[in-house]
Coordinates of C-alpha atoms in Angstrom, one line a residue:
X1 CA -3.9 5.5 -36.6
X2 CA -0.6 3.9 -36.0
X3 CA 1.9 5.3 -33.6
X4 CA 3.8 7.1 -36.4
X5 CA 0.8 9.0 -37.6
X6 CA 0.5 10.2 -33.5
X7 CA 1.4 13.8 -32.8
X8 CA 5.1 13.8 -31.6
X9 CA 4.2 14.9 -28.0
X10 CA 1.7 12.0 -27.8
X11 CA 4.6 9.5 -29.0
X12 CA 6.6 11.1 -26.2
X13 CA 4.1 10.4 -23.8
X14 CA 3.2 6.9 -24.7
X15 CA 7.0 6.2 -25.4
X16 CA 7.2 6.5 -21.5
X17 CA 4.2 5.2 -20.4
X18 CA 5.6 1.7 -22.2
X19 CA 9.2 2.5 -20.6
X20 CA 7.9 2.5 -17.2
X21 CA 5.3 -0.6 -17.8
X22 CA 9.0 -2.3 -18.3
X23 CA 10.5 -0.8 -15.8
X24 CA 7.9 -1.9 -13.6
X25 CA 8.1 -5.5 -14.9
X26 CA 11.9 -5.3 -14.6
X27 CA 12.2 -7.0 -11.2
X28 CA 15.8 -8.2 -10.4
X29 CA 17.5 -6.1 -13.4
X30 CA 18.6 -2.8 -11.6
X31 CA 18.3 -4.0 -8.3
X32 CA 21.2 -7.0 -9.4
X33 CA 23.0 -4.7 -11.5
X34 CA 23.1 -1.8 -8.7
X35 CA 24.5 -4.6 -6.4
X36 CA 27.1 -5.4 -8.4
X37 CA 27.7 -1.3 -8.7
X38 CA 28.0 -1.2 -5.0
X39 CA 30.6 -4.7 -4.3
X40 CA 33.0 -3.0 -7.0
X41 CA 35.7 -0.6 -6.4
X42 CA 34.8 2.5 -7.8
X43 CA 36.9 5.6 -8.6
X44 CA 36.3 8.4 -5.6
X45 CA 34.3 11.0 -6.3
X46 CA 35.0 14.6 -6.4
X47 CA 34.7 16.2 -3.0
X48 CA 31.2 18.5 -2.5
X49 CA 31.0 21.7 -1.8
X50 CA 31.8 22.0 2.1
X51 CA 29.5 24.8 4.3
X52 CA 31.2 28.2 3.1
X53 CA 31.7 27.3 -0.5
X54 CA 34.8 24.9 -0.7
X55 CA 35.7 21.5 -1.6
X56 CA 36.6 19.2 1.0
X57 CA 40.4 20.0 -0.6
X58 CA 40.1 23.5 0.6
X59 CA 39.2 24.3 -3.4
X60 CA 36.3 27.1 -4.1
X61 CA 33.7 24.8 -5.3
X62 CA 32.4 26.6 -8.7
X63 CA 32.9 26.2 -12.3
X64 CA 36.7 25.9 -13.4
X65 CA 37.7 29.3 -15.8
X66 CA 38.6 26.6 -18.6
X67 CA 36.6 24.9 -20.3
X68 CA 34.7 21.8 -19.1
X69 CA 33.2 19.3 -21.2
X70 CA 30.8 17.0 -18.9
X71 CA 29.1 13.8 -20.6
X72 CA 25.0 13.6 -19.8
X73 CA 23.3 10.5 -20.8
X74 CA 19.7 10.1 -21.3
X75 CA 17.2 8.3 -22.6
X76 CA 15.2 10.2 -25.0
X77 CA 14.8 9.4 -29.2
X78 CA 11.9 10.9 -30.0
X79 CA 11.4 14.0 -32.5
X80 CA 10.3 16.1 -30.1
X81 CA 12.7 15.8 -28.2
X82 CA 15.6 16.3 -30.8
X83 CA 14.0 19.7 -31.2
X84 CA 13.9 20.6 -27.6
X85 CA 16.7 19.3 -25.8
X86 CA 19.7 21.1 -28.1
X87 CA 17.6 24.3 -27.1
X88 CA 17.8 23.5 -23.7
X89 CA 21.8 22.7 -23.9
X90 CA 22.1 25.6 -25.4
X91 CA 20.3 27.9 -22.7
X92 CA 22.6 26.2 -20.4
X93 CA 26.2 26.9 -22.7
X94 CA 24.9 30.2 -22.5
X95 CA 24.4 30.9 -19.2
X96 CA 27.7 29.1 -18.7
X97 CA 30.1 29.4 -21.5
X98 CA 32.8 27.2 -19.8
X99 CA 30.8 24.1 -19.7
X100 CA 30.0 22.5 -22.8
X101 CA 27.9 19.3 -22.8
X102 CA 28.4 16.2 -24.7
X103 CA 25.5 14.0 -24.9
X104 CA 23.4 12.1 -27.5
X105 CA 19.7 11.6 -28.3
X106 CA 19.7 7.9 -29.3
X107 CA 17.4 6.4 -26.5
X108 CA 20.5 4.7 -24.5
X109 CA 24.0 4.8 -23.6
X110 CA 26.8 5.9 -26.1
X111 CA 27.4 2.1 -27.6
X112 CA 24.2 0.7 -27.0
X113 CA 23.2 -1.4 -24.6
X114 CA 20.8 -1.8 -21.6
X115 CA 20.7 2.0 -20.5
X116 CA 20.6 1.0 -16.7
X117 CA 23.2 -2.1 -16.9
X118 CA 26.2 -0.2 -19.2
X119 CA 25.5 3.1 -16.7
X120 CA 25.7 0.9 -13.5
X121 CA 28.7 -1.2 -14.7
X122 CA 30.8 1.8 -15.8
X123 CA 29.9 3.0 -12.3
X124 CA 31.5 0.1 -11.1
X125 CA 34.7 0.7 -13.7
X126 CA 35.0 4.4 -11.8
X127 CA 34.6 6.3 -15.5
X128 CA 30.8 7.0 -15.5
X129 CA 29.2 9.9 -17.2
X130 CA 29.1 13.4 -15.4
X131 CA 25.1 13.2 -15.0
X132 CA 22.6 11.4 -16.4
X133 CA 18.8 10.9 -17.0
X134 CA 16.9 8.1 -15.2
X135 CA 13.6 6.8 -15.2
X136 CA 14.2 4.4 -12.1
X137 CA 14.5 5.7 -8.8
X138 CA 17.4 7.2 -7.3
X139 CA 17.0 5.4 -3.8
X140 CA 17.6 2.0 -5.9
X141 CA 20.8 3.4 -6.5
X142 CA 21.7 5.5 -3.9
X143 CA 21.1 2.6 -1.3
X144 CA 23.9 1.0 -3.3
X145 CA 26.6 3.8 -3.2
X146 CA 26.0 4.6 -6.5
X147 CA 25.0 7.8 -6.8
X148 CA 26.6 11.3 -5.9
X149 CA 25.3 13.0 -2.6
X150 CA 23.4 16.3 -4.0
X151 CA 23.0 18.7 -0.4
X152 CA 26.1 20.6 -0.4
X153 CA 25.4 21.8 -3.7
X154 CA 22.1 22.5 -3.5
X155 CA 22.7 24.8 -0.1
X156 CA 24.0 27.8 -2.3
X157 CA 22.5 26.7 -5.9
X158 CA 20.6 29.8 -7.6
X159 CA 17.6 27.6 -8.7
X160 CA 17.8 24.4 -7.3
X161 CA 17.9 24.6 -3.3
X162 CA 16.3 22.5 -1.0
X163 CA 12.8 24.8 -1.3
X164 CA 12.9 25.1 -4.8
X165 CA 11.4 21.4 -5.7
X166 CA 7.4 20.1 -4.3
X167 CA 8.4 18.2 -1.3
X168 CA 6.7 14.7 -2.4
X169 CA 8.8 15.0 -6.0
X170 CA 12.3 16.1 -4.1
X171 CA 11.3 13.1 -1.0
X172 CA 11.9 10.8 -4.4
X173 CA 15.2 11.8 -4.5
X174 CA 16.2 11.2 -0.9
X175 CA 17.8 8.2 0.7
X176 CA 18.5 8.7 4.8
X177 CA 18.1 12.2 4.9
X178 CA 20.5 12.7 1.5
X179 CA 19.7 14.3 -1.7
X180 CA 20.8 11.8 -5.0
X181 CA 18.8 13.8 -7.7
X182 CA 17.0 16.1 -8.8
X183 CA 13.1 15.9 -9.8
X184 CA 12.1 17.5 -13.5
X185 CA 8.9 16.7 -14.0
X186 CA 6.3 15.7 -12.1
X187 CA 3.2 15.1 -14.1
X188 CA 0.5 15.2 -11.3
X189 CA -2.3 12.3 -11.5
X190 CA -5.8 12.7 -11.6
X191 CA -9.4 11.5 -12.7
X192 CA -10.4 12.3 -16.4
X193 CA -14.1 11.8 -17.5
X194 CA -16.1 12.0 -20.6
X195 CA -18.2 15.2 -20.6
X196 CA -20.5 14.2 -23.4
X197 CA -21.0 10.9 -21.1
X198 CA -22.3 12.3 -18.2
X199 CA -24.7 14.8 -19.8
X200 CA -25.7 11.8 -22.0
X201 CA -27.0 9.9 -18.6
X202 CA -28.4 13.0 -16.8
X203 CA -25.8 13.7 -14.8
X204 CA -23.8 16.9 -13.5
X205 CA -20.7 17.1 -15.3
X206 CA -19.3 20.1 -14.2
X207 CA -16.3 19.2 -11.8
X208 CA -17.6 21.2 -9.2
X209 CA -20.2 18.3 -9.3
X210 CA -17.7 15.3 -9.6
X211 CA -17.3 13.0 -6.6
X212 CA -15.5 13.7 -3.2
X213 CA -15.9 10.1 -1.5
X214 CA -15.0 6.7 -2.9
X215 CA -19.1 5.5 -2.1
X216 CA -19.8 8.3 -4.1
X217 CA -17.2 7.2 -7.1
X218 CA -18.6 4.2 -7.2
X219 CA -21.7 5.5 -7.4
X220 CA -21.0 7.2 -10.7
X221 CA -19.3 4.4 -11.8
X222 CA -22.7 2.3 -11.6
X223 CA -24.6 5.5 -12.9
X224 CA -22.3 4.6 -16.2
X225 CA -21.8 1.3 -16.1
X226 CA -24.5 -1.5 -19.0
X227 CA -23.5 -4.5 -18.1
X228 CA -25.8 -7.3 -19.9
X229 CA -24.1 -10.6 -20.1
X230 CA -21.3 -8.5 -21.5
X231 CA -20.4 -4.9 -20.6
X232 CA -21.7 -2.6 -23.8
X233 CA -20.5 0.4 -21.3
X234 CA -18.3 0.8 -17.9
X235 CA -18.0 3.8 -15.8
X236 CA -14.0 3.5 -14.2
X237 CA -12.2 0.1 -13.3
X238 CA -10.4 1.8 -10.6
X239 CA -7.4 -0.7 -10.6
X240 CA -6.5 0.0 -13.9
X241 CA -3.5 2.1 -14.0
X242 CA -0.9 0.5 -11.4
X243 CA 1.4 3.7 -10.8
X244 CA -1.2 5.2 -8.8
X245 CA -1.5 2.0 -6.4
X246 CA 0.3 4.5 -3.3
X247 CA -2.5 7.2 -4.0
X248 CA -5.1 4.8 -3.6
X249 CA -3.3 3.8 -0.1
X250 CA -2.9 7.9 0.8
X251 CA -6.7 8.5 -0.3
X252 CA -7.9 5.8 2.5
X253 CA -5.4 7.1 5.4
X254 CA -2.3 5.2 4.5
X255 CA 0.8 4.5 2.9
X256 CA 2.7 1.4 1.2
X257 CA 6.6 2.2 2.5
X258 CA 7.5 4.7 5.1
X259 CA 11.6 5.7 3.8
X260 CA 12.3 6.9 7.4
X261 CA 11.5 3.8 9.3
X262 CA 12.1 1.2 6.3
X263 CA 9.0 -0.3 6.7
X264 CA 6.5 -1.2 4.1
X265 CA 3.0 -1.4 5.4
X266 CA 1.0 -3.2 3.0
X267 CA -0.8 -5.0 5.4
X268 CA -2.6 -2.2 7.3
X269 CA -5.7 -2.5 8.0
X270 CA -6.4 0.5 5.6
X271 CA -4.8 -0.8 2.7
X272 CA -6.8 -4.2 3.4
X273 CA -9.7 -2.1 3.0
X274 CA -8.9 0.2 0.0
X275 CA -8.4 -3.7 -1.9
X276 CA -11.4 -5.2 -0.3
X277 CA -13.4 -2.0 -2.4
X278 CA -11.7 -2.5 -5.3
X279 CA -12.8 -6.1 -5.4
X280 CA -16.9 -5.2 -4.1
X281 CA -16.9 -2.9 -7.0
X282 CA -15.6 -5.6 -9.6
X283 CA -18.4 -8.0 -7.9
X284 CA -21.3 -5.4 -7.9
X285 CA -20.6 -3.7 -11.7
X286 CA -18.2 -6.4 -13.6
X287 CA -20.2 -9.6 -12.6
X288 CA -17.4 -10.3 -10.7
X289 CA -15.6 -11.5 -14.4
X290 CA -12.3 -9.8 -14.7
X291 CA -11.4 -11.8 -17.6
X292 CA -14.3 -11.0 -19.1
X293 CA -14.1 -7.0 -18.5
X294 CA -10.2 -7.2 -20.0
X295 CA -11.4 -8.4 -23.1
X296 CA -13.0 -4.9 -23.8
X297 CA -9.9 -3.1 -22.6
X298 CA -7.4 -1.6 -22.1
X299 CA -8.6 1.0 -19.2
X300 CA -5.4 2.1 -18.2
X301 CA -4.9 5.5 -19.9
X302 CA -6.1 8.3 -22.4
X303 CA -4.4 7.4 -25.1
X304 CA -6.5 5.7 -28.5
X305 CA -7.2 2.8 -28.8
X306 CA -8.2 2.5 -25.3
X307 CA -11.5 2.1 -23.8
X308 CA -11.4 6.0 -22.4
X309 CA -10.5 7.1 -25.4
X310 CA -12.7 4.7 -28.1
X311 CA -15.8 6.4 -25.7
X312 CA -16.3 3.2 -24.0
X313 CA -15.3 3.8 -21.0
X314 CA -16.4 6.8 -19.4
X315 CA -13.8 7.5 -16.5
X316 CA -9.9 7.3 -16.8
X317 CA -7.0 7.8 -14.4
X318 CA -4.2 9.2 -15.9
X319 CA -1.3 12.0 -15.2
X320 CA -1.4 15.7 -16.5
X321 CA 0.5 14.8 -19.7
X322 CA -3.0 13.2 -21.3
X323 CA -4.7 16.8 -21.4
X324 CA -2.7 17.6 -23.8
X325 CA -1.4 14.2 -25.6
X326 CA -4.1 12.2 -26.1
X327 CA -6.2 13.7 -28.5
X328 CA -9.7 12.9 -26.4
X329 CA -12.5 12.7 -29.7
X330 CA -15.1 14.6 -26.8
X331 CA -15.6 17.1 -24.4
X332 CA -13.4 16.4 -21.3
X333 CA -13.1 17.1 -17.8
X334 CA -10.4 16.5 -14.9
X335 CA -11.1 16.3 -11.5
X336 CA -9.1 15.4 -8.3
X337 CA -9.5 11.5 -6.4
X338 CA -11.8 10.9 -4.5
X339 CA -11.3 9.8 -0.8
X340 CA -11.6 7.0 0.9
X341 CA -13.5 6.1 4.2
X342 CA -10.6 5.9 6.5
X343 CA -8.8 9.1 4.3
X344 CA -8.7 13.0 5.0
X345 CA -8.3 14.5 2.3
X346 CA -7.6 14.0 -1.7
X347 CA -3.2 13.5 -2.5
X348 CA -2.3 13.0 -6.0
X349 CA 1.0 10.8 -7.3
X350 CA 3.3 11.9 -10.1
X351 CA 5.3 10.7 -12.8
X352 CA 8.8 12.2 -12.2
X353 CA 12.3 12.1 -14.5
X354 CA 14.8 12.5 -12.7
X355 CA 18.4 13.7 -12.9
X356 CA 21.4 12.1 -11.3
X357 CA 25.4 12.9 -10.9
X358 CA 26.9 9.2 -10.7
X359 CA 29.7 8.4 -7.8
X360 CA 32.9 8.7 -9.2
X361 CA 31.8 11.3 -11.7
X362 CA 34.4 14.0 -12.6
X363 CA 34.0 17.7 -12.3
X364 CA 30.6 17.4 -9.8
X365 CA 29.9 20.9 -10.1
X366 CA 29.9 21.4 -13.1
X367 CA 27.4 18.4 -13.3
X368 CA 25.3 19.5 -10.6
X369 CA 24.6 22.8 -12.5
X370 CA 24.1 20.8 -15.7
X371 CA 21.1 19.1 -13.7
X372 CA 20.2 22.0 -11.7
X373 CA 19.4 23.9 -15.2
X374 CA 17.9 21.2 -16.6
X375 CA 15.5 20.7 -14.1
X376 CA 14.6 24.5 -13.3
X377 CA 15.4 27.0 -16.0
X378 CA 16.1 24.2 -18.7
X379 CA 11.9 23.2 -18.0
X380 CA 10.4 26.0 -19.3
X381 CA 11.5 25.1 -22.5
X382 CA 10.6 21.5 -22.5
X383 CA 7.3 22.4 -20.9
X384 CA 6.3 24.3 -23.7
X385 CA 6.7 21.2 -26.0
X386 CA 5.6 18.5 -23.4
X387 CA 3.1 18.7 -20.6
X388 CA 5.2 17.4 -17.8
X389 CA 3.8 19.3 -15.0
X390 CA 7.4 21.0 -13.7
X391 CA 8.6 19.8 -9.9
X392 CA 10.3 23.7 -9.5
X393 CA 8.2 25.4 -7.3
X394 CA 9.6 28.9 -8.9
X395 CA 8.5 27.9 -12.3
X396 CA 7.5 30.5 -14.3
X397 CA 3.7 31.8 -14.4
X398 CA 2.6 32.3 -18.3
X399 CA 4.9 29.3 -19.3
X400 CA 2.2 27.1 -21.0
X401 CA 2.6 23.5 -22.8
X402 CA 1.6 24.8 -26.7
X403 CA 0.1 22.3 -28.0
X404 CA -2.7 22.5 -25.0
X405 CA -3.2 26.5 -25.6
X406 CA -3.6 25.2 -29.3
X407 CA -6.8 23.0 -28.2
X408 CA -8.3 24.7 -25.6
X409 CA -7.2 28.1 -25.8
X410 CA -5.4 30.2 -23.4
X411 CA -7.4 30.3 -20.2
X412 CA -8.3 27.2 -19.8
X413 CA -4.8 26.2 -20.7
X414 CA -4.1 28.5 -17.3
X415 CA -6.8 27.0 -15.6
X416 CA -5.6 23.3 -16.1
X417 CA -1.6 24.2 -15.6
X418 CA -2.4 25.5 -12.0
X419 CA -5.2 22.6 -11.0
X420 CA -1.9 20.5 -11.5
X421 CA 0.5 22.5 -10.1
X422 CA -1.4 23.1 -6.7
X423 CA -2.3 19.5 -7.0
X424 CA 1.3 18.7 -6.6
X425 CA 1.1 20.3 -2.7
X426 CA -0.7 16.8 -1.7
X427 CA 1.1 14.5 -3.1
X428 CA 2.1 11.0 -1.5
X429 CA 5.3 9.8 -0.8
X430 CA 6.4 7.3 -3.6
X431 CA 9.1 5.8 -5.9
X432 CA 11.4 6.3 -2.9
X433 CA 12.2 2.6 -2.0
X434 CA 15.5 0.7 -2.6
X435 CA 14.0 -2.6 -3.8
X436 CA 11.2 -0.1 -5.7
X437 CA 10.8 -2.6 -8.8
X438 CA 10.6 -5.8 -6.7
X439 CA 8.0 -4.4 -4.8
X440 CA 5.4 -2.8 -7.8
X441 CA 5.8 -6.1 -9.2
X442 CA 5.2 -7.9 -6.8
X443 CA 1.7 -5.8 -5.4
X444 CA 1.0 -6.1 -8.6
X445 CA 0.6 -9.9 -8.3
X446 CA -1.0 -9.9 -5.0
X447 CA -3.6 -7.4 -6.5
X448 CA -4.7 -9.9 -9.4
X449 CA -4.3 -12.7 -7.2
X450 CA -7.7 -10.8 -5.5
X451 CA -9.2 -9.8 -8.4
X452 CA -9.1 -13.2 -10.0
X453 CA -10.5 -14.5 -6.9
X454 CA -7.2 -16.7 -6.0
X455 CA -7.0 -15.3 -2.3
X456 CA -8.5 -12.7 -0.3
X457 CA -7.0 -8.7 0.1
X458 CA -5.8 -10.0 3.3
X459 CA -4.1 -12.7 3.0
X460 CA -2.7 -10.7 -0.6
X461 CA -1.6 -8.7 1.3
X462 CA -0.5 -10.3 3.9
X463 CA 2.2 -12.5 2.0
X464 CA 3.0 -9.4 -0.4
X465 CA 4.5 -7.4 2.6
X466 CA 6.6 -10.0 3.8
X467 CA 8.1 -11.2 0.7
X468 CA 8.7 -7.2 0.1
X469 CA 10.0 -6.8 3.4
X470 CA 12.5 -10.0 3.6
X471 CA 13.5 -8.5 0.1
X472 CA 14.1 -5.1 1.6
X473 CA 16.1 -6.2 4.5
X474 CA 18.3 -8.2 2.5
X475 CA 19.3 -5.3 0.0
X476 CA 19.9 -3.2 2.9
X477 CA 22.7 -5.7 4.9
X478 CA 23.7 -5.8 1.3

């Protein structure tokens, strides 16, 4: 089935899935255009909201009586999104009448262009829009001076206050103790396994039964795994999906960058560990043959025509969006990681949008209430059309994604909204760095530099957090 012949909502899904692949692989783009960003002279920004309500003029800080027209850029194309995002501006008009929103929904800026290069470089010209949609961390920017400050806002807001958001989805919109954006999603990650798999091999399948250790993962993994001079049948290849790399460091005890001491710690002797297990469990199920285990891929989602979903693989890590996008041809399950030997307890990642009010943007309030919709009120819409798991705390119960009450009727539908929901009370701290790209790309290497048996976890590791580091440092004096 080719990708037009894909329900909308998986398009949507998968649309993203590819942007953030690029935006992975994107090393030097937004960090160079960001820098550039910061060195020019940008146009000051309208003063926040001070503690009692006013500007730093001595101004009430709330929505002028006239009308305001604010510009919000995004980067969304797809049909489902040109249903759901004019209902969602209109919600907004309607709740305030004297803002009315200019925005298109042609998958970049107004013009064309690089989304992240033409928004950065009118940053740097002082006329950027009043908010705008990103799918790269704030901290890249906000390190830079790029970004509007969020806090004094948020202290009075009606939805969006400091409390409102999951802590690990708001921490990706801090930079040294300031706010720079607000979270919308956060689609939760998780283990999804083949039902009809398990009960095929003789074992449990219920997720009571699934897994609680990383010995015991790998033992299921084996359980699933044919492997005879080629692999006929895997269980999971646990290094598959690379946006879950800081869960894999939480599960075992640790972390890959700490934002309040702006230190990565890649070398730990936890995260030399989790890598070391990866690579015993290529050796003991894969024949140590990476090359040759690719060539049946690719293991890194849900989505058809990969092995998860083709049936020949029967474990997958993917984010809450799948359950309902990705049209699984069998009985499913989901189930929460696993932990690790040196871990505590099981933490989740998620895949976040985020919303941002540029420096230098005009008419701040009434662009921080453009976001602050968006990302509370504004999400029950877009939930019902798209399962991205919401980052509002207050988010509505009985707001389901459709299409997912459509499969598996309503009380499972229930049942799988709130195992992501609470799952997003342990989540790690992640996309939160300033040199966030550089550094996913560049553990990225140093992780199939071990797998292809190039160099060992530690020394990986080793040279992966001080190239990160030296690059880290640098932005910063920067």
């Amino acid at each position: 089935m080719n990708n037009n012949e894909k329900p909308q909502a998986t398009q949507d899904m998968q649309q993203r899935d590819l942007s953030r692949r690029r935006f992975l692989q994107m090393t030097g783009l937004a960090s160079g255009a960001a820098f550039l960003a910061a060195c020019a002279p940008a146009a000051a920004p309208s003063a926040p909201a001070a503690e009692g309500g006013e500007s730093a003029s001595g101004d009430t800080a709330s929505p002028s009586a006239e009308t305001t027209t604010i510009s919000w850029w995004n980067q969304y194309e797809t049909a489902t999104t040109q249903i759901a995002i004019p209902q969602i501006i209109e919600g907004f008009q309607e709740m305030y009448p004297n803002i009315q929103v200019d925005y298109e929904i042609t998958g970049g800026p107004p013009g064309g262009g690089d989304y992240t290069e033409v928004m950065l470089a009118r940053i740097a010209a002082g006329n950027p829009p009043n908010a705008a949609t990103t799918w790269d961390p704030p901290a890249q920017f906000a390190a830079r001076g790029s970004l509007s400050q969020l806090d004094a806002f948020m202290e009075n807001a009606e939805f969006a206050t400091q409390d409102a958001f999951y802590e690990g989805p708001l921490n990706s919109c801090r930079w040294q103790g300031g706010v720079f954006g607000l979270p919308a999603s956060a689609g939760a990650g998780c283990v999804v396994y083949n039902v009809d798999m398990l009960d095929a091999a003789g074992i449990p399948s219920d997720r009571a039964s699934f897994p609680t250790t990383w010995e015991g993962l790998r033992d299921l993994s084996a359980q699933l795994t044919e492997w005879d001079g080629e692999p006929s049948q895997v269980g999971l290849v646990p290094w598959a999906t690379p946006w879950l790399k800081p869960v894999w460091s939480g599960l075992n005890g640790s972390q890959i960058f700490n934002a309040e001491s702006l230190q990565y710690t890649l070398d730990s002797e936890e995260n030399v560990e989790w890598l070391t297990y990866w690579l015993n469990w290529l050796d003991e199920q894969y024949q140590g043959d990476i090359e040759q285990l690719n060539f049946y891929g690719p293991y890194d989602g849900a989505y058809a025509p990969g092995a998860f979903n083709s049936g020949f693989a029967a474990m997958v890590q993917s984010g809450s969006w799948a359950t309902s996008d990705a049209e699984m041809p069998f009985n499913w399950e989901i189930a929460k990681f696993p932990v690790g030997p040196s871990g505590e307890r099981s933490v989740t990642g998620y895949w976040p949008n985020w919303w941002i009010v540029p420096a230098g943007a005009a008419d701040i309030q009434e662009s921080f209430l453009f976001c602050e919709y968006f990302c509370t009120k504004g999400w029950e819409t877009w939930y019902s059309y798209i399962m991205d798991t919401p980052a509002w705390v207050n988010f509505p119960d009985g707001v389901l994604t459709e299409k997912l009450v459509e499969e598996v009727g309503l009380e499972r539908a229930t049942e799988i909204h709130n195992f992501f929901s609470d799952y997003l009370n342990d989540t790690v701290d992640m996309w939160n760095s300033p040199v966030e790209n550089f550094a996913n790309d560049t553990l990225e290497t140093a992780v199939s530099e071990v797998l292809f048996k190039q160099t060992t976890p530690d020394q990986a590791l080793a040279s992966a957090q001080e190239l990160i580091q030296a690059r880290l440092d640098e932005t910063l004096q920067a």
